Amino acid sequence: MQDLKAAPDGQVADAVKDNWVDTTAPAWTRPYLRLSRADRPIGTWLLLLPCWWGLTLAMLHDQQASWHDLWIAVGCGFGAWLMRGAGCTWNDITDRDFDGSVDRTRSRPIPSGQVSMRGAVIWMCLQSLLAFGILLTFNLAAIALGILALLPVAIYPFAKRFTWWPQVFLGLAFNWGALLAWTAHSGTLQAPAVVLYLAGIAWTLFYDTIYAHQDTEDDALIGIKSTARLFGDKSPAWLRRFLMATVGLMGLAVIFTALPQANVMAMVLVLAGPWAMGWHMAWQLRGLDIEDSAKLLQLFRANRDTGMIPLFFFVAALLV
């Protein structure tokens, strides 16, 4: 078992080594930035990439682009950082009685005493209000979707208490940006965006099952449910199913997106996105060891690259 004790300066156990929060951020801001997981940026990427998938495919679908689309991309970036921070703060508020009992999480700001409950609630509200200000720059349909997104965000921290599939609720929350960004561009929510959303949920089941295997022993002791505990030694077989679902659903989404307008080269490029993403997920499976916490964390973090791969192909298809 790796040493997961907090560093003397309050560094969180699974933070990225030499991250900017622990090395350069003003000392008074560090507990709040840690609460937002700013020292662990992978979550922001996993929330942001489905937004950019949805935006690029929406542009490919109607063959239109404007300067406002650039703002949608940038706004989604800021919004993902803020809403991931607000969501993580809410998660830590609701899990404060559990986190102190788990090796990997007892160094987080609330159980370690770096941030008070009152301070955490204020910080969560501030991040949410800033994100709402960005949302208001989008069209009315996207604003409505953004407000509706609060429902799965609110439910997720409690899901592991009543279902063995809390990763589904995480997927519902983390991939909402595919719907929102598509709608922010087009003004309406259309079928390809929904299929893309389902592909993102399958991807979340893949990477978060890997992540959850770090905590299976502690989760069993305190009664927390997860797909990692549910699948156990059968996890590789389930992960292969999630891989196939991700690639298949994303493939359908890009076909529905590109078929009406795209030329042959654009169709080839857009279809190459889910295919290449699937190969990267297969690479993760080849290196999977559910007993090696360090390897599990490494593979989980590799999913930033997994989600980037189809985005590169989607952008290339836009340019041909």
Short mmCIF file of N, CA and C in Angstrom, two decimals, residues 213-302:
data_model
loop_
_atom_site.label_atom_id
_atom_site.label_comp_id
_atom_site.label_asym_id
_atom_site.label_seq_id
_atom_site.Cartn_x
_atom_site.Cartn_y
_atom_site.Cartn_z
N HIS A 213 -11.32 1.33 -7.91
CA HIS A 213 -10.60 0.17 -7.38
C HIS A 213 -9.53 0.56 -6.36
N GLN A 214 -9.16 1.82 -6.32
CA GLN A 214 -8.20 2.25 -5.30
C GLN A 214 -8.76 2.13 -3.89
N ASP A 215 -10.08 2.21 -3.75
CA ASP A 215 -10.70 2.35 -2.44
C ASP A 215 -11.57 1.16 -2.04
N THR A 216 -11.47 0.04 -2.75
CA THR A 216 -12.43 -1.05 -2.51
C THR A 216 -12.38 -1.57 -1.07
N GLU A 217 -11.19 -1.68 -0.50
CA GLU A 217 -11.09 -2.22 0.87
C GLU A 217 -11.74 -1.26 1.86
N ASP A 218 -11.39 0.03 1.77
CA ASP A 218 -11.97 1.01 2.69
C ASP A 218 -13.47 1.15 2.46
N ASP A 219 -13.89 1.14 1.18
CA ASP A 219 -15.32 1.27 0.88
C ASP A 219 -16.12 0.11 1.48
N ALA A 220 -15.55 -1.10 1.44
CA ALA A 220 -16.23 -2.25 2.02
C ALA A 220 -16.40 -2.09 3.53
N LEU A 221 -15.41 -1.52 4.18
CA LEU A 221 -15.46 -1.35 5.63
C LEU A 221 -16.52 -0.35 6.06
N ILE A 222 -16.71 0.71 5.26
CA ILE A 222 -17.65 1.76 5.66
C ILE A 222 -18.98 1.69 4.91
N GLY A 223 -19.13 0.67 4.05
CA GLY A 223 -20.41 0.45 3.40
C GLY A 223 -20.69 1.29 2.18
N ILE A 224 -19.63 1.76 1.49
CA ILE A 224 -19.79 2.55 0.28
C ILE A 224 -19.83 1.61 -0.93
N LYS A 225 -20.78 1.83 -1.81
CA LYS A 225 -20.95 0.96 -2.99
C LYS A 225 -20.24 1.57 -4.20
N SER A 226 -19.83 0.72 -5.13
CA SER A 226 -19.22 1.17 -6.38
C SER A 226 -19.23 0.04 -7.38
N THR A 227 -19.06 0.36 -8.65
CA THR A 227 -18.95 -0.68 -9.66
C THR A 227 -17.68 -1.51 -9.45
N ALA A 228 -16.63 -0.91 -8.90
CA ALA A 228 -15.41 -1.65 -8.63
C ALA A 228 -15.67 -2.77 -7.63
N ARG A 229 -16.41 -2.47 -6.59
CA ARG A 229 -16.75 -3.51 -5.61
C ARG A 229 -17.73 -4.52 -6.21
N LEU A 230 -18.67 -4.04 -7.01
CA LEU A 230 -19.66 -4.92 -7.62
C LEU A 230 -19.01 -5.92 -8.57
N PHE A 231 -18.09 -5.45 -9.40
CA PHE A 231 -17.47 -6.31 -10.42
C PHE A 231 -16.34 -7.15 -9.86
N GLY A 232 -15.56 -6.60 -8.92
CA GLY A 232 -14.44 -7.34 -8.34
C GLY A 232 -13.45 -7.80 -9.38
N ASP A 233 -13.12 -9.09 -9.33
CA ASP A 233 -12.15 -9.66 -10.28
C ASP A 233 -12.68 -9.71 -11.71
N LYS A 234 -13.99 -9.51 -11.88
CA LYS A 234 -14.57 -9.52 -13.23
C LYS A 234 -14.50 -8.15 -13.89
N SER A 235 -13.86 -7.19 -13.24
CA SER A 235 -13.79 -5.82 -13.78
C SER A 235 -13.23 -5.75 -15.19
N PRO A 236 -12.14 -6.47 -15.53
CA PRO A 236 -11.64 -6.37 -16.91
C PRO A 236 -12.69 -6.71 -17.96
N ALA A 237 -13.51 -7.71 -17.70
CA ALA A 237 -14.55 -8.08 -18.67
C ALA A 237 -15.58 -6.96 -18.79
N TRP A 238 -15.97 -6.37 -17.66
CA TRP A 238 -16.91 -5.26 -17.70
C TRP A 238 -16.31 -4.03 -18.38
N LEU A 239 -15.04 -3.78 -18.13
CA LEU A 239 -14.39 -2.63 -18.76
C LEU A 239 -14.34 -2.79 -20.27
N ARG A 240 -14.17 -4.02 -20.75
CA ARG A 240 -14.21 -4.26 -22.19
C ARG A 240 -15.59 -3.94 -22.75
N ARG A 241 -16.64 -4.27 -22.00
CA ARG A 241 -17.99 -3.94 -22.44
C ARG A 241 -18.19 -2.43 -22.51
N PHE A 242 -17.67 -1.72 -21.51
CA PHE A 242 -17.80 -0.26 -21.52
C PHE A 242 -17.00 0.34 -22.68
N LEU A 243 -15.86 -0.24 -22.97
CA LEU A 243 -15.05 0.21 -24.12
C LEU A 243 -15.86 0.07 -25.41
N MET A 244 -16.44 -1.10 -25.61
CA MET A 244 -17.21 -1.33 -26.84
C MET A 244 -18.42 -0.40 -26.92
N ALA A 245 -19.07 -0.17 -25.78
CA ALA A 245 -20.22 0.73 -25.77
C ALA A 245 -19.80 2.16 -26.10
N THR A 246 -18.66 2.58 -25.56
CA THR A 246 -18.16 3.93 -25.83
C THR A 246 -17.90 4.12 -27.32
N VAL A 247 -17.14 3.19 -27.89
CA VAL A 247 -16.77 3.29 -29.31
C VAL A 247 -18.01 3.17 -30.20
N GLY A 248 -18.89 2.22 -29.90
CA GLY A 248 -20.07 2.02 -30.72
C GLY A 248 -21.01 3.21 -30.69
N LEU A 249 -21.28 3.73 -29.51
CA LEU A 249 -22.19 4.87 -29.40
C LEU A 249 -21.59 6.13 -30.01
N MET A 250 -20.30 6.36 -29.77
CA MET A 250 -19.68 7.53 -30.38
C MET A 250 -19.64 7.40 -31.89
N GLY A 251 -19.42 6.17 -32.38
CA GLY A 251 -19.45 5.95 -33.82
C GLY A 251 -20.81 6.29 -34.41
N LEU A 252 -21.88 5.87 -33.73
CA LEU A 252 -23.23 6.23 -34.19
C LEU A 252 -23.45 7.74 -34.16
N ALA A 253 -22.97 8.37 -33.09
CA ALA A 253 -23.15 9.82 -32.97
C ALA A 253 -22.48 10.56 -34.11
N VAL A 254 -21.27 10.15 -34.47
CA VAL A 254 -20.56 10.89 -35.52
C VAL A 254 -21.15 10.58 -36.90
N ILE A 255 -21.69 9.37 -37.08
CA ILE A 255 -22.35 9.07 -38.35
C ILE A 255 -23.60 9.93 -38.51
N PHE A 256 -24.42 9.99 -37.45
CA PHE A 256 -25.63 10.84 -37.51
C PHE A 256 -25.26 12.30 -37.70
N THR A 257 -24.11 12.69 -37.17
CA THR A 257 -23.67 14.09 -37.28
C THR A 257 -23.20 14.42 -38.68
N ALA A 258 -22.33 13.58 -39.22
CA ALA A 258 -21.61 13.93 -40.44
C ALA A 258 -22.32 13.51 -41.72
N LEU A 259 -23.16 12.51 -41.64
CA LEU A 259 -23.74 11.94 -42.86
C LEU A 259 -24.48 12.96 -43.73
N PRO A 260 -25.26 13.89 -43.15
CA PRO A 260 -26.00 14.80 -44.03
C PRO A 260 -25.13 15.76 -44.84
N GLN A 261 -23.95 16.15 -44.30
CA GLN A 261 -23.21 17.25 -44.89
C GLN A 261 -21.78 16.91 -45.29
N ALA A 262 -21.13 16.02 -44.54
CA ALA A 262 -19.68 15.87 -44.68
C ALA A 262 -19.28 15.19 -45.98
N ASN A 263 -18.10 15.55 -46.49
CA ASN A 263 -17.54 14.85 -47.63
C ASN A 263 -16.87 13.56 -47.16
N VAL A 264 -16.35 12.78 -48.11
CA VAL A 264 -15.80 11.47 -47.78
C VAL A 264 -14.64 11.59 -46.79
N MET A 265 -13.73 12.55 -47.03
CA MET A 265 -12.57 12.70 -46.16
C MET A 265 -13.00 13.08 -44.74
N ALA A 266 -13.96 13.97 -44.64
CA ALA A 266 -14.45 14.36 -43.31
C ALA A 266 -15.08 13.16 -42.60
N MET A 267 -15.82 12.34 -43.33
CA MET A 267 -16.44 11.16 -42.73
C MET A 267 -15.38 10.19 -42.22
N VAL A 268 -14.34 9.98 -43.00
CA VAL A 268 -13.25 9.09 -42.58
C VAL A 268 -12.59 9.62 -41.31
N LEU A 269 -12.32 10.91 -41.29
CA LEU A 269 -11.66 11.50 -40.12
C LEU A 269 -12.53 11.43 -38.87
N VAL A 270 -13.81 11.75 -39.02
CA VAL A 270 -14.67 11.78 -37.85
C VAL A 270 -14.90 10.37 -37.30
N LEU A 271 -14.94 9.37 -38.17
CA LEU A 271 -15.07 7.99 -37.72
C LEU A 271 -13.78 7.46 -37.08
N ALA A 272 -12.65 8.02 -37.51
CA ALA A 272 -11.37 7.60 -36.92
C ALA A 272 -11.27 8.01 -35.46
N GLY A 273 -12.04 9.03 -35.05
CA GLY A 273 -11.97 9.49 -33.66
C GLY A 273 -12.34 8.42 -32.66
N PRO A 274 -13.56 7.86 -32.70
CA PRO A 274 -13.90 6.80 -31.74
C PRO A 274 -13.03 5.55 -31.90
N TRP A 275 -12.63 5.23 -33.13
CA TRP A 275 -11.76 4.07 -33.34
C TRP A 275 -10.44 4.25 -32.60
N ALA A 276 -9.80 5.41 -32.74
CA ALA A 276 -8.53 5.65 -32.07
C ALA A 276 -8.71 5.74 -30.56
N MET A 277 -9.83 6.31 -30.12
CA MET A 277 -10.12 6.36 -28.69
C MET A 277 -10.22 4.94 -28.12
N GLY A 278 -10.86 4.06 -28.85
CA GLY A 278 -10.99 2.68 -28.41
C GLY A 278 -9.65 1.98 -28.25
N TRP A 279 -8.71 2.26 -29.14
CA TRP A 279 -7.38 1.67 -29.02
C TRP A 279 -6.67 2.17 -27.76
N HIS A 280 -6.86 3.44 -27.43
CA HIS A 280 -6.24 3.97 -26.22
C HIS A 280 -6.86 3.32 -24.97
N MET A 281 -8.16 3.09 -24.98
CA MET A 281 -8.80 2.41 -23.87
C MET A 281 -8.32 0.96 -23.77
N ALA A 282 -8.11 0.31 -24.92
CA ALA A 282 -7.59 -1.05 -24.91
C ALA A 282 -6.18 -1.09 -24.33
N TRP A 283 -5.39 -0.07 -24.63
CA TRP A 283 -4.05 0.03 -24.03
C TRP A 283 -4.14 0.10 -22.51
N GLN A 284 -5.11 0.84 -22.00
CA GLN A 284 -5.29 0.91 -20.55
C GLN A 284 -5.63 -0.46 -19.98
N LEU A 285 -6.48 -1.19 -20.67
CA LEU A 285 -6.84 -2.53 -20.19
C LEU A 285 -5.65 -3.46 -20.13
N ARG A 286 -4.74 -3.34 -21.10
CA ARG A 286 -3.57 -4.21 -21.09
C ARG A 286 -2.68 -3.94 -19.87
N GLY A 287 -2.68 -2.72 -19.37
CA GLY A 287 -1.85 -2.38 -18.21
C GLY A 287 -2.58 -2.44 -16.89
N LEU A 288 -3.84 -2.88 -16.89
CA LEU A 288 -4.66 -2.84 -15.68
C LEU A 288 -4.19 -3.86 -14.65
N ASP A 289 -4.05 -3.42 -13.42
CA ASP A 289 -3.79 -4.29 -12.27
C ASP A 289 -4.61 -3.73 -11.13
N ILE A 290 -5.73 -4.37 -10.80
CA ILE A 290 -6.65 -3.81 -9.82
C ILE A 290 -6.10 -3.85 -8.40
N GLU A 291 -4.95 -4.47 -8.20
CA GLU A 291 -4.32 -4.50 -6.88
C GLU A 291 -3.24 -3.43 -6.73
N ASP A 292 -2.93 -2.71 -7.78
CA ASP A 292 -1.85 -1.72 -7.77
C ASP A 292 -2.45 -0.32 -7.80
N SER A 293 -2.52 0.33 -6.62
CA SER A 293 -3.17 1.64 -6.54
C SER A 293 -2.47 2.70 -7.37
N ALA A 294 -1.14 2.67 -7.39
CA ALA A 294 -0.41 3.67 -8.18
C ALA A 294 -0.70 3.51 -9.66
N LYS A 295 -0.79 2.28 -10.14
CA LYS A 295 -1.09 2.03 -11.55
C LYS A 295 -2.52 2.43 -11.87
N LEU A 296 -3.44 2.17 -10.96
CA LEU A 296 -4.83 2.55 -11.17
C LEU A 296 -4.96 4.06 -11.34
N LEU A 297 -4.27 4.82 -10.49
CA LEU A 297 -4.31 6.27 -10.58
C LEU A 297 -3.68 6.75 -11.88
N GLN A 298 -2.59 6.11 -12.29
CA GLN A 298 -1.93 6.48 -13.55
C GLN A 298 -2.86 6.25 -14.74
N LEU A 299 -3.54 5.12 -14.76
CA LEU A 299 -4.45 4.82 -15.86
C LEU A 299 -5.64 5.76 -15.86
N PHE A 300 -6.17 6.05 -14.69
CA PHE A 300 -7.28 7.00 -14.61
C PHE A 300 -6.88 8.34 -15.20
N ARG A 301 -5.71 8.85 -14.81
CA ARG A 301 -5.26 10.14 -15.32
C ARG A 301 -4.99 10.11 -16.82
N ALA A 302 -4.69 8.94 -17.37
CA ALA A 302 -4.43 8.82 -18.80
C ALA A 302 -5.66 9.11 -19.63
#
